[in-house]
Short mmCIF file of C-alpha atoms in Angstrom, two decimals:
data_model
loop_
_atom_site.label_atom_id
_atom_site.label_comp_id
_atom_site.label_asym_id
_atom_site.label_seq_id
_atom_site.Cartn_x
_atom_site.Cartn_y
_atom_site.Cartn_z
CA MET A 1 -9.86 -68.04 -41.70
CA GLN A 2 -7.68 -65.73 -39.81
CA VAL A 3 -10.63 -63.33 -38.89
CA THR A 4 -12.23 -66.56 -37.29
CA GLU A 5 -8.95 -67.56 -35.28
CA GLU A 6 -8.51 -63.85 -34.11
CA LEU A 7 -12.70 -64.05 -32.92
CA THR A 8 -12.03 -67.05 -31.23
CA ILE A 9 -8.59 -65.58 -29.23
CA LYS A 10 -10.77 -62.62 -28.45
CA ASP A 11 -14.26 -64.43 -27.22
CA THR A 12 -11.96 -66.79 -24.63
CA LEU A 13 -11.07 -63.22 -22.84
CA ILE A 14 -13.66 -64.48 -20.21
CA THR A 15 -16.26 -67.24 -20.49
CA ASP A 16 -19.92 -66.89 -19.23
CA TYR A 17 -19.11 -68.90 -16.14
CA GLU A 18 -15.87 -66.60 -14.59
CA LEU A 19 -17.65 -63.57 -15.81
CA LEU A 20 -20.94 -64.85 -13.62
CA ASP A 21 -18.33 -65.26 -10.81
CA LEU A 22 -16.50 -62.16 -11.26
CA ALA A 23 -20.09 -60.68 -11.16
CA ASN A 24 -20.79 -62.14 -7.90
CA ARG A 25 -17.54 -61.25 -6.36
CA ILE A 26 -17.68 -57.81 -7.14
CA VAL A 27 -21.19 -57.19 -5.78
CA SER A 28 -20.07 -59.42 -2.89
CA ARG A 29 -17.92 -56.98 -1.57
CA PHE A 30 -19.72 -54.07 -2.05
CA ILE A 31 -22.53 -55.52 -0.48
CA ALA A 32 -19.99 -56.53 2.47
CA ASN A 33 -19.24 -52.89 2.70
CA ARG A 34 -22.77 -51.85 2.32
CA TYR A 35 -23.04 -50.00 -0.49
CA ILE A 36 -25.28 -52.22 -1.72
CA PRO A 37 -28.39 -53.97 -0.06
CA LYS A 38 -28.40 -57.06 0.16
CA ARG A 39 -31.88 -57.67 -0.84
CA GLU A 40 -30.60 -55.81 -4.39
CA ARG A 41 -27.81 -58.14 -5.14
CA GLU A 42 -29.36 -60.32 -7.71
CA ASP A 43 -30.42 -57.16 -9.15
CA VAL A 44 -27.27 -55.44 -9.41
CA GLN A 45 -25.31 -58.43 -10.28
CA MET A 46 -27.83 -58.97 -13.64
CA ALA A 47 -27.41 -55.60 -14.46
CA ILE A 48 -23.59 -55.34 -14.40
CA ILE A 49 -23.74 -59.09 -16.67
CA GLU A 50 -26.02 -57.15 -18.92
CA LYS A 51 -24.05 -54.05 -19.53
CA PHE A 52 -21.23 -56.29 -20.00
CA LEU A 53 -22.31 -58.70 -22.59
CA ILE A 54 -24.36 -55.65 -24.65
CA ASN A 55 -20.59 -53.82 -24.65
CA LYS A 56 -18.15 -57.00 -24.98
CA SER A 57 -17.35 -56.38 -28.24
CA ARG A 58 -16.19 -52.91 -27.48
CA ILE A 59 -14.75 -54.18 -24.18
CA ILE A 60 -12.93 -56.86 -26.16
CA ASN A 61 -11.58 -54.18 -28.57
CA ARG A 62 -10.48 -52.09 -25.92
CA PHE A 63 -8.13 -54.76 -24.41
CA GLN A 64 -4.56 -54.39 -25.08
CA GLY A 65 -3.11 -57.58 -23.04
CA LYS A 66 -1.24 -55.05 -20.70
CA SER A 67 -3.05 -57.29 -17.62
CA LYS A 68 -4.40 -60.38 -16.79
CA ALA A 69 -7.59 -60.82 -19.04
CA SER A 70 -9.60 -61.31 -15.66
CA THR A 71 -8.44 -58.79 -14.00
CA TYR A 72 -9.51 -56.26 -16.69
CA CYS A 73 -12.62 -58.06 -16.50
CA ILE A 74 -12.90 -57.19 -13.10
CA ALA A 75 -12.04 -53.51 -13.56
CA VAL A 76 -14.40 -53.21 -16.00
CA LEU A 77 -17.15 -54.93 -14.18
CA ASN A 78 -16.05 -52.97 -10.87
CA ARG A 79 -16.36 -49.45 -12.78
CA MET A 80 -20.31 -50.88 -14.17
CA CYS A 81 -20.95 -51.66 -10.39
CA LEU A 82 -19.74 -48.21 -9.25
CA GLU A 83 -21.88 -46.47 -11.81
CA ILE A 84 -24.61 -48.39 -11.27
CA ILE A 85 -24.42 -47.68 -7.45
CA ARG A 86 -24.21 -44.01 -8.02
CA LYS A 87 -27.37 -44.17 -9.76
CA GLU A 88 -29.26 -46.03 -7.79
CA ILE A 89 -28.41 -45.46 -3.99
CA LYS A 90 -30.86 -42.66 -3.93
CA HIS A 91 -33.10 -45.51 -3.88
CA TRP A 92 -32.24 -48.03 -1.90
CA ASN A 93 -32.48 -47.82 1.88
CA LEU A 94 -29.00 -47.87 3.30
CA SER A 95 -30.59 -47.22 6.25
CA GLU A 96 -30.20 -50.69 8.05
CA GLY A 97 -27.59 -51.20 9.85
CA LYS A 98 -25.71 -48.00 9.23
CA HIS A 99 -26.62 -46.96 12.95
CA LYS A 100 -25.07 -49.49 15.02
CA GLU A 101 -26.12 -49.51 18.43
CA ILE A 102 -23.36 -48.32 20.96
CA ARG A 103 -22.07 -50.61 23.17
CA GLU A 104 -20.99 -49.85 26.79
CA ASP A 105 -18.49 -53.01 26.64
CA CYS A 106 -14.67 -51.88 25.02
CA VAL A 107 -14.16 -55.61 23.89
CA LEU A 108 -14.46 -55.89 20.18
CA ASN A 109 -16.07 -58.56 18.81
CA SER A 110 -14.87 -60.77 16.13
CA GLU A 111 -16.67 -59.11 13.66
CA GLU A 112 -15.29 -55.84 14.63
CA ASN A 113 -12.17 -57.18 14.63
CA LEU A 114 -12.21 -57.88 11.17
CA ILE A 115 -13.63 -54.64 10.05
CA ILE A 116 -10.88 -53.01 11.74
CA LYS A 117 -8.47 -55.89 9.81
CA ASP A 118 -10.21 -54.52 6.24
CA GLU A 119 -9.48 -51.01 7.51
CA ILE A 120 -5.83 -51.52 7.79
CA ARG A 121 -5.52 -52.90 5.05
CA LEU A 122 -7.48 -50.29 2.93
CA LEU A 123 -5.18 -48.04 4.83
CA LYS A 124 -1.99 -49.97 3.59
CA ASP A 125 -3.08 -49.84 -0.11
CA ILE A 126 -4.05 -46.33 0.17
CA ILE A 127 -0.20 -45.53 1.29
CA ALA A 128 1.21 -48.06 -1.23
CA LEU A 129 -0.51 -46.06 -3.85
CA PHE A 130 1.50 -43.51 -3.36
CA TYR A 131 4.28 -45.49 -4.39
CA ASP A 132 7.66 -43.76 -4.45
CA GLU A 133 6.57 -41.74 -1.62
CA LYS A 134 5.70 -44.29 0.47
CA GLU A 135 8.76 -45.14 2.93
CA LYS A 136 8.73 -41.07 3.80
CA ILE A 137 4.81 -41.53 4.43
CA VAL A 138 4.94 -43.95 6.93
CA LEU A 139 7.97 -42.73 8.38
CA PHE A 140 7.09 -39.27 8.97
CA LEU A 141 3.58 -40.09 10.22
CA ALA A 142 5.07 -42.70 12.43
CA TYR A 143 7.14 -39.76 13.94
CA TYR A 144 4.39 -36.85 13.64
CA TYR A 145 1.71 -39.38 15.91
CA GLN A 146 5.13 -39.97 18.26
CA LEU A 147 4.92 -44.10 17.61
CA ASN A 148 8.28 -45.69 18.23
CA VAL A 149 10.15 -45.53 14.90
CA ASN A 150 11.70 -48.77 13.45
CA ASN A 151 15.06 -48.63 12.07
CA ASP A 152 14.05 -50.38 9.01
CA ASP A 153 11.39 -47.60 8.41
CA ILE A 154 14.51 -44.96 8.55
CA ASN A 155 16.41 -47.49 6.28
CA ASN A 156 13.80 -47.20 3.78
CA TYR A 157 13.57 -44.00 3.54
CA CYS A 158 16.98 -43.49 3.50
CA LEU A 159 18.25 -46.12 1.28
CA GLY A 160 21.54 -46.14 3.50
CA GLU A 161 22.25 -42.75 3.45
CA CYS A 162 21.79 -42.27 6.89
CA ASP A 163 24.48 -41.95 10.04
CA ASN A 164 23.88 -42.10 13.82
CA ASN A 165 22.89 -38.22 13.93
CA PHE A 166 19.64 -39.25 11.50
CA TYR A 167 18.37 -42.18 13.86
CA GLU A 168 18.65 -39.72 16.81
CA LEU A 169 15.97 -37.23 14.73
CA PHE A 170 13.69 -39.92 14.67
CA THR A 171 14.10 -40.75 18.78
CA ILE A 172 11.45 -40.17 21.11
CA ASN A 173 12.52 -38.41 23.85
CA ASP A 174 9.49 -37.03 25.26
CA LYS A 175 6.06 -35.34 24.42
CA GLU A 176 7.97 -33.31 21.38
CA SER A 177 6.13 -30.23 20.57
CA LYS A 178 4.67 -30.01 17.15
CA ALA A 179 7.01 -27.15 16.41
CA THR A 180 10.45 -29.54 17.05
CA ILE A 181 8.20 -32.43 15.31
CA PHE A 182 8.32 -30.42 12.09
CA ALA A 183 11.84 -29.09 12.44
CA ASN A 184 13.57 -32.38 12.91
CA LEU A 185 11.47 -33.61 9.97
CA THR A 186 12.66 -30.47 7.70
CA ILE A 187 16.50 -31.59 8.59
CA ALA A 188 15.62 -35.30 7.29
CA VAL A 189 14.16 -34.19 4.02
CA ASN A 190 16.89 -31.68 3.31
CA LYS A 191 19.26 -34.19 4.29
CA ILE A 192 17.73 -36.99 2.32
CA GLU A 193 16.58 -35.25 -0.78
CA ASN A 194 19.31 -32.45 -0.73
CA LYS A 195 16.41 -29.42 -0.44
CA ASN A 196 16.58 -26.39 1.57
CA LEU A 197 12.72 -26.20 2.72
CA LYS A 198 11.55 -24.50 5.46
CA ASN A 199 9.39 -26.40 8.79
CA ASP A 200 6.28 -25.00 6.90
CA ALA A 201 6.72 -26.39 3.91
CA THR A 202 7.04 -30.10 5.30
CA ARG A 203 4.27 -29.17 7.76
CA ILE A 204 1.91 -28.55 4.69
CA TRP A 205 3.21 -31.28 3.06
CA LEU A 206 2.57 -33.45 5.63
CA ASN A 207 -0.88 -31.95 6.15
CA LYS A 208 -2.10 -32.47 2.59
CA ILE A 209 -0.63 -36.09 2.65
CA ILE A 210 -2.93 -36.84 5.86
CA ASN A 211 -5.97 -35.17 4.12
CA THR A 212 -5.40 -37.35 0.44
CA ILE A 213 -5.47 -40.76 3.19
CA ILE A 214 -8.48 -39.33 4.92
CA SER A 215 -10.36 -38.22 1.76
CA LYS A 216 -9.05 -41.93 0.28
CA LEU A 217 -10.85 -43.31 3.84
CA ASN A 218 -13.94 -41.87 3.06
CA TYR A 219 -14.85 -42.21 -0.21
CA PRO A 220 -16.77 -43.29 -2.22
CA LEU A 221 -20.08 -41.76 -0.82
CA ASN A 222 -18.68 -41.03 2.18
CA ARG A 223 -18.67 -44.33 3.59
CA ALA A 224 -16.43 -43.96 6.42
CA ASN A 225 -16.54 -40.26 8.58
CA TYR A 226 -12.54 -41.01 9.35
CA THR A 227 -11.11 -37.69 10.81
CA LYS A 228 -7.67 -36.28 11.41
CA GLU A 229 -8.25 -37.90 15.12
CA SER A 230 -9.44 -41.28 13.91
CA LEU A 231 -6.76 -41.76 11.14
CA GLN A 232 -4.07 -41.52 14.35
CA ILE A 233 -5.60 -44.31 15.76
CA LEU A 234 -5.96 -46.39 12.20
CA PHE A 235 -2.47 -45.90 11.58
CA GLU A 236 -1.29 -47.13 15.19
CA TYR A 237 -2.93 -50.40 14.56
CA TYR A 238 -1.29 -50.22 10.75
CA TYR A 239 2.46 -49.73 12.71
CA ASN A 240 2.10 -52.15 15.47
CA GLU A 241 0.81 -54.81 12.68
CA LYS A 242 3.44 -53.68 10.69
CA GLU A 243 6.09 -54.49 13.11
CA HIS A 244 5.06 -57.90 14.35
CA MET B 1 -9.75 -21.05 -16.16
CA ASP B 2 -9.18 -23.08 -19.08
CA ASN B 3 -7.00 -25.78 -16.78
CA GLU B 4 -10.43 -25.38 -14.70
CA ASN B 5 -12.70 -26.64 -17.03
CA LYS B 6 -10.27 -29.26 -18.31
CA LYS B 7 -12.15 -32.77 -17.64
CA VAL B 8 -9.65 -34.88 -15.67
CA GLN B 9 -8.60 -37.87 -17.28
CA HIS B 10 -9.07 -40.39 -15.35
CA LEU B 11 -7.17 -44.08 -16.16
CA THR B 12 -8.71 -46.68 -18.45
CA GLU B 13 -9.82 -49.74 -17.49
CA GLU B 14 -6.96 -51.61 -18.40
CA GLN B 15 -4.75 -48.70 -16.58
CA ILE B 16 -6.90 -49.65 -13.81
CA ALA B 17 -5.72 -53.59 -14.06
CA VAL B 18 -2.25 -53.20 -14.25
CA TYR B 19 -1.99 -51.09 -11.22
CA ALA B 20 -4.52 -53.26 -9.17
CA GLU B 21 -1.88 -56.20 -10.09
CA ALA B 22 1.07 -53.87 -9.41
CA LEU B 23 -0.54 -53.69 -6.35
CA ALA B 24 -1.81 -56.91 -5.34
CA THR B 25 2.09 -58.11 -6.27
CA ASP B 26 3.52 -55.39 -4.21
CA ASN B 27 5.53 -54.43 -7.56
CA SER B 28 5.34 -50.77 -8.90
CA ALA B 29 8.60 -50.78 -10.27
CA ASN B 30 7.50 -50.25 -13.72
CA LEU B 31 4.67 -48.04 -13.67
CA PRO B 32 5.08 -44.79 -15.27
CA ASP B 33 5.64 -41.60 -13.13
CA ASP B 34 2.51 -39.64 -14.74
CA VAL B 35 0.00 -41.83 -13.73
CA LYS B 36 1.62 -42.49 -10.57
CA ARG B 37 1.02 -38.71 -9.67
CA HIS B 38 -2.19 -39.26 -10.90
CA VAL B 39 -3.38 -42.00 -8.73
CA LYS B 40 -1.81 -40.12 -5.74
CA GLU B 41 -4.22 -37.60 -6.05
CA CYS B 42 -7.18 -38.96 -7.86
CA LEU B 43 -9.62 -40.93 -5.17
CA GLU B 44 -11.91 -42.42 -8.01
CA CYS B 45 -8.83 -44.27 -9.53
CA SER B 46 -7.02 -44.90 -6.38
CA ASN B 47 -10.30 -46.68 -4.61
CA GLU B 48 -11.15 -48.51 -7.92
CA ILE B 49 -7.35 -49.90 -7.82
CA GLN B 50 -7.86 -50.73 -4.41
CA SER B 51 -11.05 -52.65 -4.90
CA VAL B 52 -9.96 -54.22 -7.79
CA SER B 53 -6.68 -55.47 -6.00
CA GLU B 54 -8.57 -56.49 -2.67
CA ILE B 55 -10.98 -58.62 -5.12
CA LEU B 56 -7.53 -60.55 -6.83
CA ARG B 57 -6.49 -61.15 -3.20
CA GLU B 58 -9.83 -63.08 -2.11
CA LYS B 59 -9.85 -64.69 -6.16
CA TYR B 60 -5.81 -65.54 -5.37
CA LYS B 61 -6.68 -67.12 -1.54
CA ASN B 62 -9.10 -69.27 -3.37
CA SER B 63 -7.27 -70.44 -6.16
CA ILE B 64 -3.61 -70.05 -5.41
CA ALA B 65 -2.84 -72.06 -8.32
CA GLU B 66 -3.98 -69.93 -10.74
CA GLY B 67 -1.53 -66.94 -9.33
CA LEU B 68 -0.58 -64.24 -11.33
CA ASN B 69 2.46 -66.10 -13.63
CA SER B 70 0.18 -66.39 -16.62
CA ILE B 71 0.09 -62.82 -17.09
CA ASN B 72 0.93 -62.37 -21.03
CA LYS B 73 4.66 -63.08 -21.07
CA ARG B 74 4.80 -60.69 -23.94
CA ASN B 75 4.18 -58.10 -22.01
CA LYS B 76 7.24 -58.94 -19.76
CA ILE B 77 9.65 -58.37 -22.38
CA ASN B 78 10.33 -55.37 -22.63
CA LEU B 79 10.28 -53.17 -25.34
CA THR B 80 13.74 -52.05 -25.62
CA LEU B 81 14.83 -55.40 -25.98
CA TRP B 82 12.21 -56.11 -28.86
CA LEU B 83 13.58 -52.73 -30.70
CA GLY B 84 17.53 -53.77 -30.56
CA VAL B 85 16.01 -57.38 -31.68
CA ALA B 86 14.36 -55.61 -34.49
CA ALA B 87 17.42 -52.98 -35.47
CA SER B 88 19.36 -55.89 -35.41
CA ILE B 89 17.85 -57.94 -37.69
CA ALA B 90 17.46 -54.77 -40.15
CA PHE B 91 21.33 -54.16 -39.62
CA ILE B 92 22.44 -57.92 -40.58
CA ALA B 93 20.02 -57.98 -43.48
CA ALA B 94 21.55 -54.85 -44.97
CA LEU B 95 24.98 -56.15 -44.38
CA GLY B 96 23.60 -59.89 -46.14
CA TYR B 97 22.38 -57.70 -49.41
CA PHE B 98 25.50 -55.65 -49.57
CA PHE B 99 27.80 -58.73 -49.63
CA THR B 100 25.28 -60.47 -52.29
CA LYS B 101 25.41 -57.39 -54.54
CA SER B 102 29.25 -57.19 -54.68
CA ASN B 103 31.29 -59.10 -57.50
CA GLY B 104 33.45 -61.77 -56.89
CA VAL B 105 32.85 -62.33 -52.95
CA PRO B 106 33.98 -65.46 -51.84
CA GLU B 107 31.71 -68.13 -50.63
CA ASN B 108 32.93 -68.13 -47.23
CA ASN B 109 32.07 -64.62 -46.94
CA LEU B 110 28.47 -65.32 -47.24
CA MET B 111 28.91 -67.99 -45.24
CA ALA B 112 30.24 -66.09 -42.21
CA VAL B 113 27.18 -63.70 -42.86
CA ASP B 114 24.95 -66.34 -42.80
CA SER B 115 26.67 -67.85 -39.35
CA THR B 116 26.78 -64.05 -37.78
CA ILE B 117 22.65 -64.08 -38.56
CA PHE B 118 22.33 -67.65 -36.95
CA ASN B 119 24.80 -66.41 -33.96
CA SER B 120 23.20 -63.07 -33.46
CA LYS B 121 19.52 -64.88 -33.59
CA THR B 122 21.35 -67.11 -30.88
CA ILE B 123 21.96 -64.83 -28.99
CA VAL B 124 18.62 -63.04 -29.30
CA SER B 125 16.15 -65.78 -28.49
CA ASN B 126 19.10 -66.57 -25.30
CA LYS B 127 18.41 -62.68 -24.41
CA ILE B 128 14.66 -63.22 -24.56
CA ILE B 129 15.08 -66.89 -22.26
CA ASN B 130 16.60 -64.95 -20.14
CA GLN B 131 14.27 -62.00 -19.92
CA ASP B 132 11.59 -64.83 -19.69
CA THR B 133 13.40 -66.37 -16.78
CA ILE B 134 14.50 -63.03 -14.88
CA ASN B 135 10.37 -61.93 -15.18
CA ASN B 136 9.47 -65.21 -14.23
CA GLU B 137 11.53 -64.79 -10.56
CA ILE B 138 10.16 -61.52 -10.61
CA ILE B 139 7.10 -62.79 -10.73
CA ILE B 140 7.38 -65.92 -8.17
CA ASP B 141 8.92 -63.49 -5.96
CA SER B 142 6.11 -61.51 -5.68
CA GLU B 143 3.74 -64.41 -5.30
CA ILE B 144 5.96 -65.98 -2.52
CA LYS B 145 5.75 -61.93 -0.59
CA LYS B 146 1.93 -62.37 -1.34
CA GLU B 147 1.44 -65.88 -0.25
CA SER B 148 2.98 -65.30 3.21
CA ILE B 149 0.68 -62.49 3.87
CA VAL B 150 -2.23 -64.12 3.16
CA ASN B 151 -1.08 -67.85 4.53
CA SER B 152 0.17 -67.74 7.14
CA THR B 153 -0.85 -70.86 9.00
CA LYS B 154 1.05 -74.23 8.36
CA LYS B 155 -2.00 -75.84 6.68
CA ASN B 156 -1.38 -73.31 3.93
CA GLU B 157 1.92 -73.44 3.71
CA ILE B 158 1.88 -77.36 3.31
CA LEU B 159 -0.86 -76.97 0.97
CA ILE B 160 1.14 -74.17 -1.33
CA ALA B 161 4.03 -76.46 -1.26
CA PHE B 162 1.71 -79.05 -3.82
CA VAL B 163 0.94 -76.13 -5.93
CA PRO B 164 2.57 -77.04 -9.37
CA ASN B 165 4.49 -74.86 -11.24
CA LYS B 166 3.66 -73.94 -14.61
CA GLU B 167 6.45 -74.13 -16.36
CA LEU B 168 7.69 -77.00 -14.54
CA GLU B 169 4.21 -78.69 -15.59
CA LYS B 170 4.29 -77.85 -19.05
CA LEU B 171 8.20 -78.98 -19.21
CA SER B 172 7.81 -82.53 -17.23
CA GLU B 173 4.36 -83.30 -19.55
CA ARG B 174 6.79 -83.01 -22.50
CA TYR B 175 9.01 -85.97 -21.29
CA LYS B 176 5.74 -87.64 -19.98
CA ASP B 177 6.65 -90.56 -22.70
CA ASN B 178 10.22 -90.89 -21.30
CA ALA B 179 13.47 -90.06 -23.64
CA MET B 180 13.25 -86.70 -25.83
CA ARG B 181 16.50 -86.54 -26.75
CA GLY B 182 18.50 -89.61 -28.58
CA GLU B 183 17.01 -93.40 -29.27
CA GLU B 184 17.90 -94.52 -26.02
CA LYS B 185 15.48 -94.76 -22.90
CA ILE B 186 18.04 -93.42 -20.26
CA ILE B 187 14.70 -93.06 -17.58
CA THR B 188 13.57 -96.26 -15.89
CA THR B 189 11.89 -94.23 -12.84
CA SER B 190 8.46 -93.22 -13.62
CA GLU B 191 7.34 -89.80 -14.36
CA VAL B 192 6.03 -89.27 -10.97
CA LYS B 193 7.22 -90.58 -8.11
CA SER B 194 6.05 -90.23 -4.25
CA TYR B 195 8.06 -90.67 -1.01
CA ASN B 196 7.36 -89.97 2.42
CA THR B 197 9.52 -87.36 3.83
CA SER B 198 11.77 -89.85 6.00
CA ASP B 199 12.52 -91.98 2.69
CA SER B 200 15.22 -91.26 0.55
CA ILE B 201 14.78 -90.78 -3.22
CA ASN B 202 16.15 -92.96 -5.64
CA ILE B 203 16.20 -92.10 -9.19
CA SER B 204 16.90 -94.95 -11.49
CA LEU B 205 19.07 -94.39 -14.87
CA ASN B 206 19.66 -96.55 -17.87
CA LYS B 207 23.28 -94.90 -19.05
CA SER B 208 24.84 -97.06 -21.70
CA ASP B 209 28.00 -94.41 -21.89
CA ASN B 210 30.33 -93.28 -19.52
CA GLN B 211 28.87 -89.86 -19.32
CA TYR B 212 28.39 -87.64 -16.40
CA LEU B 213 24.94 -86.96 -15.98
CA THR B 214 23.74 -83.99 -13.72
CA VAL B 215 20.33 -84.34 -11.25
CA GLU B 216 18.91 -80.82 -10.20
CA VAL B 217 15.49 -80.47 -7.72
CA PHE B 218 13.59 -77.38 -7.95
CA ASP B 219 10.74 -76.99 -5.83
CA ASN B 220 7.12 -75.89 -6.88
CA LYS B 221 8.46 -72.19 -7.06
CA GLY B 222 10.53 -73.47 -9.23
CA THR B 223 13.80 -72.58 -6.94
CA LYS B 224 16.74 -74.51 -7.75
CA ILE B 225 17.01 -77.08 -4.15
CA THR B 226 19.99 -79.40 -4.89
CA GLN B 227 22.16 -80.89 -7.45
CA LEU B 228 23.97 -83.77 -8.47
CA THR B 229 26.78 -85.20 -10.92
CA THR B 230 26.66 -88.87 -11.28
CA LYS B 231 28.57 -91.31 -13.34
CA GLU B 232 26.28 -94.29 -12.26
CA ASN B 233 22.94 -95.62 -12.56
CA SER B 234 21.20 -94.42 -9.89
CA VAL B 235 21.19 -91.52 -7.86
CA GLU B 236 20.00 -91.24 -4.06
CA LEU B 237 19.08 -87.71 -3.16
CA ASN B 238 18.86 -87.25 0.71
CA ASP B 239 18.35 -83.33 1.17
CA ILE B 240 14.87 -83.30 0.41
CA ASN B 241 12.93 -83.53 3.71
CA GLU B 242 9.64 -81.30 3.45
CA GLU B 243 6.57 -81.87 2.16
CA GLY B 244 5.80 -80.71 -1.36
CA LEU B 245 5.68 -81.00 -4.58
CA TYR B 246 9.08 -81.45 -6.52
CA TYR B 247 10.82 -81.50 -9.82
CA TRP B 248 13.85 -82.55 -11.26
CA LYS B 249 15.74 -82.09 -14.27
CA LEU B 250 18.52 -84.45 -15.85
CA ILE B 251 21.28 -82.95 -17.90
CA ASN B 252 24.09 -84.25 -19.53
CA GLU B 253 27.51 -82.98 -19.94
CA ASP B 254 26.51 -80.77 -23.05
CA TYR B 255 23.90 -79.11 -21.11
CA ASP B 256 21.07 -80.62 -22.82
CA LEU B 257 17.77 -81.62 -21.07
CA LEU B 258 17.28 -85.16 -21.21
CA TYR B 259 14.33 -85.06 -18.75
CA CYS B 260 12.13 -83.43 -16.77
CA GLY B 261 10.22 -85.68 -13.85
CA LYS B 262 8.37 -84.91 -11.18
CA ILE B 263 8.59 -86.11 -7.53
CA ILE B 264 5.85 -86.04 -4.41
CA ILE B 265 6.81 -86.52 -0.87
CA LYS B 266 3.68 -86.56 1.53
CA ASP B 267 3.18 -88.55 4.68
#
């Protein structure tokens, strides 16, 4: 009797209808991001559903209830889908749509606007995944790229520890040299984090962060081709959007 | 060299799910530091978290009502609280055992132990309820943040105002057949009342005694909007002018919940 009850509870982890719905969402997202060609939709969808059903008891047993069951299933299906993409990508002809016609007009159409919006959201998520460092990263990048730094971002970093001199550090008077930028950032770190760093350490840290963000933006399968320059443009979009 | 050969331990699917929920609700305070460090560096895991949270957002956009508030409550009650509960129960049981073993223990001592057990159980259950309330507030708060990002248009805002509150829905369901406590049916108002924004809301009571009753009104996010205390047989509420789904609770002088009903305001 107990076993039956346990099985009933565990079987409700996901219904067949939900499974189909989630698989559809996941595959659609990969199609929208051009990892999977449209024509492969049904095959990939069926492949991940089949894999899920074959491994269902193992998947259920591994679930400890720390997250919502449907989120766990999304994570499982998403990983399965990534495995299929890694395996099959060479066989898929992804050339269609990859080389877009270069237009001469500078006005963005609605599709391009949507793509930019998605990229900004991706950058926002990537920054959020730095957790306790995210406020510092937003502030430092904004200043590094010489954007008008918002006082809220300074406050988020210093958590009320800052005086007027501290705000002055992030005021952009003229086009400042990289040396001055790193010198000011170092003063900020040393004051707020009670450290004794040299300018070089701040420069190395920020470069490492920029490289990590670029790698994450380009991951997986070189989905994009971000460089330091294009990251700067994307960050400007992100920062301006955040302001409004 | 060993370190180089060591295989990177990626997050499990469940950890990915937990992190994705935290990212989607902008709530990462309770995540362990070592895993946070891994996510900062690991392309694969951070990409998976981002993908899952994106799907979550998309999913909620289509079915806001489902929300994240159905995440297993048991995970929300923190471990230390349970340890504390277990320790206090063990301590009290040991005390009880000690007293019963002693010779010539006066009966009222045993009663005292009983009452200690009762009190500690009450405290424990109250703590659990408080913990649940706090967690609900956190979830509601993060849902509001999330919803404000996703739904900025007025139309969607109105739509959100009609999303049922899971907890209050359950509560009002329990009072569907009117009175819960006592014999008399205090409420003569129907369980769901509909009004226009310009109407004033009238709740009729059927009181036989002279005691004060309190009416509390909540919005669909569970936030208290207004509170009125009355001795009369009806209450008029004028503070609610916006369209949406509201809930009201009737509480007596002893803080017993007598009733929970719903009010729908729609033009």
